[in-house]
Short mmCIF file of C-alpha atoms in Angstrom, two decimals:
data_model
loop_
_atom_site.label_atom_id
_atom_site.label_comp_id
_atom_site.label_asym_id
_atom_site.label_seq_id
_atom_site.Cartn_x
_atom_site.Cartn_y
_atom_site.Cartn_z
CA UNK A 1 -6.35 8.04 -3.10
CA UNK A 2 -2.38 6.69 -2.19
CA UNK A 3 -2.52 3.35 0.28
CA UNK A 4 1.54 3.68 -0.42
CA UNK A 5 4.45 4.95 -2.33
CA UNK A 6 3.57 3.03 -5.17
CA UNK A 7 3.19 4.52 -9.18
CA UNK A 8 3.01 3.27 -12.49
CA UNK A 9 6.61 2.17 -12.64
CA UNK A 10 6.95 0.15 -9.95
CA UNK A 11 7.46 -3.53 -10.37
CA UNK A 12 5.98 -6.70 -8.99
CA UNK A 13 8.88 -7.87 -7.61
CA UNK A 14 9.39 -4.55 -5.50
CA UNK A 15 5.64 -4.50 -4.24
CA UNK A 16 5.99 -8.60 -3.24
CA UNK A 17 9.13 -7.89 -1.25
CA UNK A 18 7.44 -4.23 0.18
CA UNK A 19 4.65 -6.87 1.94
CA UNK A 20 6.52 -9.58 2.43
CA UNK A 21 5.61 -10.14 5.62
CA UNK A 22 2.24 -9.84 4.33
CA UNK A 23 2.71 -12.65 1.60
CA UNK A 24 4.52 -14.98 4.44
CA UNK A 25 2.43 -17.53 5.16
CA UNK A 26 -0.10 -17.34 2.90
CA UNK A 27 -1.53 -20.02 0.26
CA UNK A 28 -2.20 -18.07 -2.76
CA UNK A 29 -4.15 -19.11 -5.72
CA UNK A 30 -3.97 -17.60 -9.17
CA UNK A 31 -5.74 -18.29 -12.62
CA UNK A 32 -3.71 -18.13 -15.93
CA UNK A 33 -0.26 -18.51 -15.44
CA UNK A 34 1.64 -18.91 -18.92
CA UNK A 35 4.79 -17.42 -18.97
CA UNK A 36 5.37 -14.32 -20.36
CA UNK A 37 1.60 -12.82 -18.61
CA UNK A 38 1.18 -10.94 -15.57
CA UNK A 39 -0.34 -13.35 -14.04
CA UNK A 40 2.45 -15.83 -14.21
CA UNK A 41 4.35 -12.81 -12.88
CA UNK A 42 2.44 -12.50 -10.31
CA UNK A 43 3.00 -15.97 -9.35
CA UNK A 44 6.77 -15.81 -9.46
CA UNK A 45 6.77 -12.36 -7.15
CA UNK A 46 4.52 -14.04 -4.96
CA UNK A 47 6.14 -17.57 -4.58
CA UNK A 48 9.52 -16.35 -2.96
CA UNK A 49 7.68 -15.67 0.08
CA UNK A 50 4.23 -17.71 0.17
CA UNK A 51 3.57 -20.86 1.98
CA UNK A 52 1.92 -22.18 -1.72
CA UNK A 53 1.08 -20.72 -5.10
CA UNK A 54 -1.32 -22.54 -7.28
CA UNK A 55 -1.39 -21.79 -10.62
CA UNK A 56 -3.70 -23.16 -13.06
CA UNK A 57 -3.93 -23.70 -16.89
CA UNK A 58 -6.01 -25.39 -19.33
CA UNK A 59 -2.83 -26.86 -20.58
CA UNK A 60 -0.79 -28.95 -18.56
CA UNK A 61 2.40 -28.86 -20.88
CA UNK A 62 2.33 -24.76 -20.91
CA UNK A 63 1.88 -24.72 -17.14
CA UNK A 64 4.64 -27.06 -16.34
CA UNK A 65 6.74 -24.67 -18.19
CA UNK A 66 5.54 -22.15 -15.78
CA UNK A 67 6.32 -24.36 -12.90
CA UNK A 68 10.05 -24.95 -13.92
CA UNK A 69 10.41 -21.97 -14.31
CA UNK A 70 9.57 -20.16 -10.91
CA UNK A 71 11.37 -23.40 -9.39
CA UNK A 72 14.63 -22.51 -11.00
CA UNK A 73 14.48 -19.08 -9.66
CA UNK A 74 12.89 -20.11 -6.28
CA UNK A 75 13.57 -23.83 -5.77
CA UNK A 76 12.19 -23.33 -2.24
CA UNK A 77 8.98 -22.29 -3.63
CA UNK A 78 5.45 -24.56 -2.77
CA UNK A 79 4.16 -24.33 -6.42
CA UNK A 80 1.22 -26.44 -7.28
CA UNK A 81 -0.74 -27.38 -10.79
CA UNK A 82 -4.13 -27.43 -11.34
CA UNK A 83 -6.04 -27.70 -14.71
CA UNK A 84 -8.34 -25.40 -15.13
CA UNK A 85 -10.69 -24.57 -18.77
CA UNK A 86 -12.09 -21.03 -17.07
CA UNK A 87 -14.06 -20.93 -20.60
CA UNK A 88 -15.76 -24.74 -19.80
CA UNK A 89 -18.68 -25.03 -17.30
CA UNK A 90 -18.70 -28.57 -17.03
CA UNK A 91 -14.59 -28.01 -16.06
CA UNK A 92 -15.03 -25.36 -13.77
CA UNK A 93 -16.92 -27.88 -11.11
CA UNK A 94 -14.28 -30.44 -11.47
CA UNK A 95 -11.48 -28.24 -10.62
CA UNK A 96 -12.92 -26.22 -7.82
CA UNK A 97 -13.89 -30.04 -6.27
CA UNK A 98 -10.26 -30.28 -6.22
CA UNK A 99 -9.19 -27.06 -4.71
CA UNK A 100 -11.37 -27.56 -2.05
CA UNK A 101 -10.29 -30.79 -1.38
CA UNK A 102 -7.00 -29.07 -0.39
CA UNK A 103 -5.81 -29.76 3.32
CA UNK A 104 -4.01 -25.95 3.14
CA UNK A 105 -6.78 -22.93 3.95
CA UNK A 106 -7.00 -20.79 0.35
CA UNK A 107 -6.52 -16.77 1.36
CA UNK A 108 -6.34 -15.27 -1.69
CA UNK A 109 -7.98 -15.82 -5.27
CA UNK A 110 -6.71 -14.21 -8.10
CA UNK A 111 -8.86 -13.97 -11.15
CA UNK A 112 -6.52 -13.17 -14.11
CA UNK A 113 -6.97 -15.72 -16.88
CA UNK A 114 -8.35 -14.32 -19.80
CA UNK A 115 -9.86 -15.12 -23.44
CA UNK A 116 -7.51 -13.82 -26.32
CA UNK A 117 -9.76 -10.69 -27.78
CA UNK A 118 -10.51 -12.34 -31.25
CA UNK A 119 -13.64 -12.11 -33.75
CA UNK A 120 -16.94 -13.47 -32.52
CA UNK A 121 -17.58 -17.27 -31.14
CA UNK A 122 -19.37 -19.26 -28.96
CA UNK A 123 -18.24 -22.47 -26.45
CA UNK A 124 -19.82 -25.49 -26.21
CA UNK A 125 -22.07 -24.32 -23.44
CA UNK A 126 -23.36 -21.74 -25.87
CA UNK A 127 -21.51 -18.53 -24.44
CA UNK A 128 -19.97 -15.86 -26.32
CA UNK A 129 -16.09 -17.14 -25.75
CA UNK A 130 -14.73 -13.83 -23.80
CA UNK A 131 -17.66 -13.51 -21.62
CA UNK A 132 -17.39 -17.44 -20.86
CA UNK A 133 -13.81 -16.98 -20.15
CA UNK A 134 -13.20 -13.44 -17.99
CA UNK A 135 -16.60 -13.44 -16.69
CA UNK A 136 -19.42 -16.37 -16.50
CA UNK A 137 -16.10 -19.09 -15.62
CA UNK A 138 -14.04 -17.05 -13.28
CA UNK A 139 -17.78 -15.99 -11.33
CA UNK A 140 -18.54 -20.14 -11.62
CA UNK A 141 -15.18 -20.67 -9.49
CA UNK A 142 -14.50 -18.30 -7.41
CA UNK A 143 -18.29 -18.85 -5.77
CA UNK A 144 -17.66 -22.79 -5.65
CA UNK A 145 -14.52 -22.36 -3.60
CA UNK A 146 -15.75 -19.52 -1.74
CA UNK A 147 -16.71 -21.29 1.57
CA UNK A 148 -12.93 -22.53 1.51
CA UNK A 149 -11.55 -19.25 1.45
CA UNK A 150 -14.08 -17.58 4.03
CA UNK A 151 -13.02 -20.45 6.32
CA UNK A 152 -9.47 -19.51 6.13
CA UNK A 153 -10.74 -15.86 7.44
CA UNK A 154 -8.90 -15.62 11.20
CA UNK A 155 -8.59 -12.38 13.57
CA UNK A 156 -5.69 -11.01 11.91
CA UNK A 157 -6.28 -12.23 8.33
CA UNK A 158 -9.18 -11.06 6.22
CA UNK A 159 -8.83 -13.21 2.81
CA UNK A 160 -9.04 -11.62 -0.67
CA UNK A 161 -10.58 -12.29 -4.23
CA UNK A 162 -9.05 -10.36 -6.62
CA UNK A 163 -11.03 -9.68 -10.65
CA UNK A 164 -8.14 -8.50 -12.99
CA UNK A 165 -10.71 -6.21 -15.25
CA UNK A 166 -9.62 -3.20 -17.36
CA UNK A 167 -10.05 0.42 -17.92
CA UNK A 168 -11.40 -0.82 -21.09
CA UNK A 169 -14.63 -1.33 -19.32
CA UNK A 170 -15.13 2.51 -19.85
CA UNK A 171 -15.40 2.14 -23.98
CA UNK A 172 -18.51 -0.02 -23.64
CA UNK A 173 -21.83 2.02 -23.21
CA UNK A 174 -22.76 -0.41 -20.71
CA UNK A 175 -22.65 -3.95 -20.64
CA UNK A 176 -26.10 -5.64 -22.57
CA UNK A 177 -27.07 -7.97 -19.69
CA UNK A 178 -30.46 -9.60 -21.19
CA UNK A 179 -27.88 -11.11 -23.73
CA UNK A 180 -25.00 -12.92 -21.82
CA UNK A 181 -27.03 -16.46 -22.30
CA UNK A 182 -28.08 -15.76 -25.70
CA UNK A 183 -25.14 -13.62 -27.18
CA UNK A 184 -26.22 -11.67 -30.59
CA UNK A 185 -22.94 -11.72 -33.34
CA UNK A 186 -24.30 -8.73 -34.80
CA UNK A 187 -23.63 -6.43 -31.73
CA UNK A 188 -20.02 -7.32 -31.72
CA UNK A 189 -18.15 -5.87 -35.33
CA UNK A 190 -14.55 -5.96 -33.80
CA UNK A 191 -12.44 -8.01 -31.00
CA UNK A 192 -12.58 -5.32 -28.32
CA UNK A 193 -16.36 -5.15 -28.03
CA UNK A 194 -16.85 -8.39 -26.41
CA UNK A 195 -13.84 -7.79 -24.29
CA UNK A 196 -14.95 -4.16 -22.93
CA UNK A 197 -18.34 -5.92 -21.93
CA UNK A 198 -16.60 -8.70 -20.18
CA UNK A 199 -14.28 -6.26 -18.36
CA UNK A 200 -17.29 -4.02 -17.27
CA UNK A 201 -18.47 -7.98 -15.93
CA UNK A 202 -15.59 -7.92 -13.52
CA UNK A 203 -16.42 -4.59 -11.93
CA UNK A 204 -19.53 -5.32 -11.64
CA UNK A 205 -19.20 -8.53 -10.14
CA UNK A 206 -16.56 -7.23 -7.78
CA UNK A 207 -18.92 -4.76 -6.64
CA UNK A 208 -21.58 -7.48 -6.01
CA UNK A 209 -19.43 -9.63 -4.19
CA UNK A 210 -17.87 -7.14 -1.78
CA UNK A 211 -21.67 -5.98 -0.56
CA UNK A 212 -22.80 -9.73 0.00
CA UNK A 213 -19.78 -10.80 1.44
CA UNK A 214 -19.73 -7.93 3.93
CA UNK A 215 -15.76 -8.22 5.08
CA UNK A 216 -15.93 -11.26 5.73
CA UNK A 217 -13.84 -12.08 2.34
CA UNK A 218 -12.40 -8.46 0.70
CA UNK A 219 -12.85 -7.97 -2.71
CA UNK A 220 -10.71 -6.55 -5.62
CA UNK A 221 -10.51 -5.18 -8.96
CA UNK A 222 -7.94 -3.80 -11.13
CA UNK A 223 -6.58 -2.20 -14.08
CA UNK A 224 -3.32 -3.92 -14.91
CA UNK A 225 -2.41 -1.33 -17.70
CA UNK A 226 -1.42 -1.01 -21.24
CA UNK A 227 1.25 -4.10 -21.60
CA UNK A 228 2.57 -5.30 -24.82
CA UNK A 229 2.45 -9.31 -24.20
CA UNK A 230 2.14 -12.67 -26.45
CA UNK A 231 -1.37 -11.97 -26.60
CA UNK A 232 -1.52 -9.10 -29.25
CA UNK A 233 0.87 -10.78 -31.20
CA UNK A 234 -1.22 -14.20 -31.67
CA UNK A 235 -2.90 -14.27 -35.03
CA UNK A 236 -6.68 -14.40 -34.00
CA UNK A 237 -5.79 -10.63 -32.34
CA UNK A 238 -2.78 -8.85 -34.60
CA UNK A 239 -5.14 -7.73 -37.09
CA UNK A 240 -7.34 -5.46 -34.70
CA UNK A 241 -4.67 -4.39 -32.45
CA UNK A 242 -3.54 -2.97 -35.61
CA UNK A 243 -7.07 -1.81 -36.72
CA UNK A 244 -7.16 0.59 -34.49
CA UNK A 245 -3.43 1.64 -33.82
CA UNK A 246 -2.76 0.02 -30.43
CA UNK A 247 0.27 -2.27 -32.46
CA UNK A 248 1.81 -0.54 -35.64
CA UNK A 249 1.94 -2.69 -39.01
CA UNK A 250 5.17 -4.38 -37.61
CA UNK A 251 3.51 -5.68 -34.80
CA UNK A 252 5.18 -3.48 -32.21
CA UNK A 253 3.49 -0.98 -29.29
CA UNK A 254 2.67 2.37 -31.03
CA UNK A 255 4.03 4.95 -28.98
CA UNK A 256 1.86 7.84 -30.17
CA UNK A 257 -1.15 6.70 -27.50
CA UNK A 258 -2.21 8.62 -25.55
CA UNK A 259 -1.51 5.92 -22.89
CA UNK A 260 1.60 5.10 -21.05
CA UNK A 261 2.56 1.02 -22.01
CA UNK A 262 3.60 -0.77 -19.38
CA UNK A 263 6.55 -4.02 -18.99
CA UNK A 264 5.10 -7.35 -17.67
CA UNK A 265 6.68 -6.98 -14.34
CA UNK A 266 4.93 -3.26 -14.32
CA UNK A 267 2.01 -4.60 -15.24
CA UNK A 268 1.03 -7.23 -12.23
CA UNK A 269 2.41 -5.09 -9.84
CA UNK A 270 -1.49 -3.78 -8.95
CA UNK A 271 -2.28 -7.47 -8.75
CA UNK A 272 0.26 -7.82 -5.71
CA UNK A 273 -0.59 -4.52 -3.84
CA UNK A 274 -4.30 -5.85 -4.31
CA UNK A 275 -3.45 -9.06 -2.83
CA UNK A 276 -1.26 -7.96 -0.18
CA UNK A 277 -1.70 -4.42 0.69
CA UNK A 278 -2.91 -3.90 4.34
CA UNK A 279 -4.21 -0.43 3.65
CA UNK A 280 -6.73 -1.78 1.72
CA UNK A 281 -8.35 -3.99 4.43
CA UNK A 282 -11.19 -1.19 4.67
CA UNK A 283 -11.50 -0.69 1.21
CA UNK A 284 -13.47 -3.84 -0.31
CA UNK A 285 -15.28 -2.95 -3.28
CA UNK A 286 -12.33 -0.84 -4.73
CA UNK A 287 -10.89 -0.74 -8.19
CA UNK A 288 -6.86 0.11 -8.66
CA UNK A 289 -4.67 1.65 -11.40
CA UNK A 290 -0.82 1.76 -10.59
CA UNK A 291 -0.54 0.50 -7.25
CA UNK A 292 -3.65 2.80 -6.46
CA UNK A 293 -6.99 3.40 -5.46
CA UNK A 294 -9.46 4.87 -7.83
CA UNK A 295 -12.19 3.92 -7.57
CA UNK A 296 -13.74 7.42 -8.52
CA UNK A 297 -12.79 6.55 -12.03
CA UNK A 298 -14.57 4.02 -12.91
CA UNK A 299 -17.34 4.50 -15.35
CA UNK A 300 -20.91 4.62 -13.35
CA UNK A 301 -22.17 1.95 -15.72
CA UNK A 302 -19.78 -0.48 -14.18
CA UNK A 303 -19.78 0.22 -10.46
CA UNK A 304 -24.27 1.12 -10.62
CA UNK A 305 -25.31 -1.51 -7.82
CA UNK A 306 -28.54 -2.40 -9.10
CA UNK A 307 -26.98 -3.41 -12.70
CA UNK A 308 -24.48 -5.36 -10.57
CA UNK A 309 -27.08 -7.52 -8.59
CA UNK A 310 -29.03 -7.80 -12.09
CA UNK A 311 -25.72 -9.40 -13.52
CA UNK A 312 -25.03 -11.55 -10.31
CA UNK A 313 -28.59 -13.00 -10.50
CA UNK A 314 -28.47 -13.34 -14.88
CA UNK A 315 -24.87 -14.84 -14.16
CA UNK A 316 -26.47 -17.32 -11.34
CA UNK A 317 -29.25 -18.13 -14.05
CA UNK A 318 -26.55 -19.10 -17.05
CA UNK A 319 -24.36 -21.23 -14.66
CA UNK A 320 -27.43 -22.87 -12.51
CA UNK A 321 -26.88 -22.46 -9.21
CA UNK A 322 -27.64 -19.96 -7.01
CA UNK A 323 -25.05 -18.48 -4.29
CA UNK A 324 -25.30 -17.03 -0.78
CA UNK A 325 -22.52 -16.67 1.86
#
C-alpha cells in the first residue's frame, strides 16, 4: 500500500524535509542515539525543523558526542540529553519521572534503542538482555510517559509512538511467551534467536497498543532494513554475523543476500515517514518497510491479537504495574 513517493532508496534527510511542515513544531523524543545508528540519524533529520529532540543514552559521554554533533550541523537545533539504561528496570522509572516533568507536551516517541545481538545473558533484574532491552524496557517507558504524550493530543495533532522492530521477527516460529520472566539458555544456540523473539515483541506490542489506545495516540512499527552499522562489527556480534554469511570473513556486508543492504541515512528514513507522515493518521496498528505500508507481510504469529494481549498482560506481570489509558 503507497502513503507517498517514497522507496527503499530514499533518505532521511529527504523524507524530514518532504514533512517539514509536519515536523515544525513538534517535540520529538527518540531512544538510542549514538552516532553512526539510525536512530541518531533520525535525530539529526528531525532536529532541523523540530521545536526539541531528546535523545537519550545510557552513556552520557557517547551522547554528548551525539549532541555536538547535530549542533554543528544545526546550531539552531533544541537538542536535549537524557540518560536512559532501556535494559535497567529500576532506570527506566527514574528517567520517564524526568520526561514527564518536562514543561514542553511530548508528540512523538520513538523506540529505537536496541541490545547488541550477542550470545546468551541475563540483567540484573533477571531478563534475558535483548528482550530486557528492545522489548520489556522500551514497553516499561513508553507506558510511564504515556499520559504525557496523550495530553499533547489537540484537534489537528494526533501524537505517535513509534517500535523500530524487524523483518527478522518472521525467522522466529513464534515468540515463547510463558518464558520472558524466566528465560531458558538452552532455547537460544546463536545471537539472532533472542533478537527475532524480541523483534516479534515489538509487533506485537504495537498491535496491543494501537487497539487500547483507540486513536487517541497512533501507533507504529517498522522494518528499518538490512544496514551495515558499528553494531555487527563489535566483537560480542562479528562472529555470528559471519556464522551465517550476513558479514564475510573480513567483516564487510556480503553482497550475495538475497536482501538489498541499506546506508544509515536509508535506513531511518521509515522511522521519519512513521513519525511524520499524515497519510498514516488512519492507519494505527501498521508495520512499514521502505517508506511503506505493509502490513500484509508480517508474519501472523506477530500481528495474532490474542498472543498480543497475552504478551501485554505477561509484560505488565515482569515489570509490575499494570496499564490502562
Amino acid at each position: 500500500m503507497s502513503t507517498n513517493n517514497f522507496d527503499s532508496h530514499t533518505t532521511a534527510k529527504e523524507v524530514a524535509d518532504a514533512f517539514s511542515s509536519q515536523i515544525t513544531g513538534k517535540n520529538v523524543l527518540i531512544t538510542g542515539t549514538s552516532i553512526g545508528g539510525i536512530g541518531f540519524e533520525a535525530a539529526r533529520v528531525i532536529a532541523q525543523y523540530a521545536n526539541l529532540v531528546v535523545i537519550t543514552g545510557y552513556d552520557s559521554g557517547r551522547l554528548q558526542l551525539s549532541v555536538d554533533a547535530i549542533k554543528k550541523e544545526f546550531p539552531q537545533a533544541n537538542i536535549r540529553k537524557l540518560i536512559l539504561d532501556v535494559s535497567s528496570l529500576a532506570a527506566v522509572p527514574k528517567a520517564a519521572a524526568e520526561v514527564n516533568a518536562y514543561p514542553e507536551p511530548l508528540h512523538v516517541l520513538i523506540n529505537n534503542a536496541a541490545a547488541t545481538p550477542a550470545k546468551f545473558s541475563v540483567t540484573d533484574d533477571g531478563l534475558e538482555r535483548q528482550m530486557a532491552t528492545n522489548h520489556v524496557g522500551p514497553f516499561l517507558f513508553t507506558n510511564l510517559i504515556l499520559p504525557k504524550i496523550i495530553a499533547s493530543r489537540t484537534d489537528t495533532v494526533t501524537p505517535r509512538v513509534i517500535f523500530i522492530a524487524s523483518d527478522a521477527h518472521a525467522f522466529t516460529p513464534g515468540l515463547d511467551i510463558s518464558t520472558l520472566a524466566q528465560p531458558m539458555p538452552e532455547k537460544y544456540k546463536t545471537a539472532f534467536e533472542p533478537y527475532n523473539d524480541t523483534k516479534s515483541a515489538n509487533v506485537l506490542t504495537t498491535v496491543e497498543l494501537a487497539s487500547r489506545l483507540k486513536g487517541k495516540v497512533n501507533v507504529y512499527t517498522l522494518h528499518p532494513g538490512l544496514i551495515f552499522s558499528q553494531i555487527m562489527t563489535k566483537p560480542e556480534s562479528l562472529a555470528d554475523y559471519q556464522q551465517y554469511n550476513i558479514l564475510d570473513k573480513d567483516g564487510q556486508p556480503n553482497k550475495d543476500l538475497p536482501f538489498e543492504w541499506k546506508t544509515v541515512p536509508e535506513g531511518a528514513a521509515t522511522t521519519v515517514v512513521a513519525a511524520f507522515d499524515p497519510a498514516l493518521s488512519d492507519k494505527s496498528g501498521a508495520y512499514l518497510r521502505d517508506c511503506q505500508v505493509t502490513t500484509d507481510d508480517v508474519a501472523p504469529h506477530s500481528t495474532d491479537p490474542e498472543r498480543a494481549s497475552q504478551l501485554w498482560k505477561a509484560t505488565e506481570k515482569i515489570v509490575g504495574q499494570s496499564f490502562d489509558f
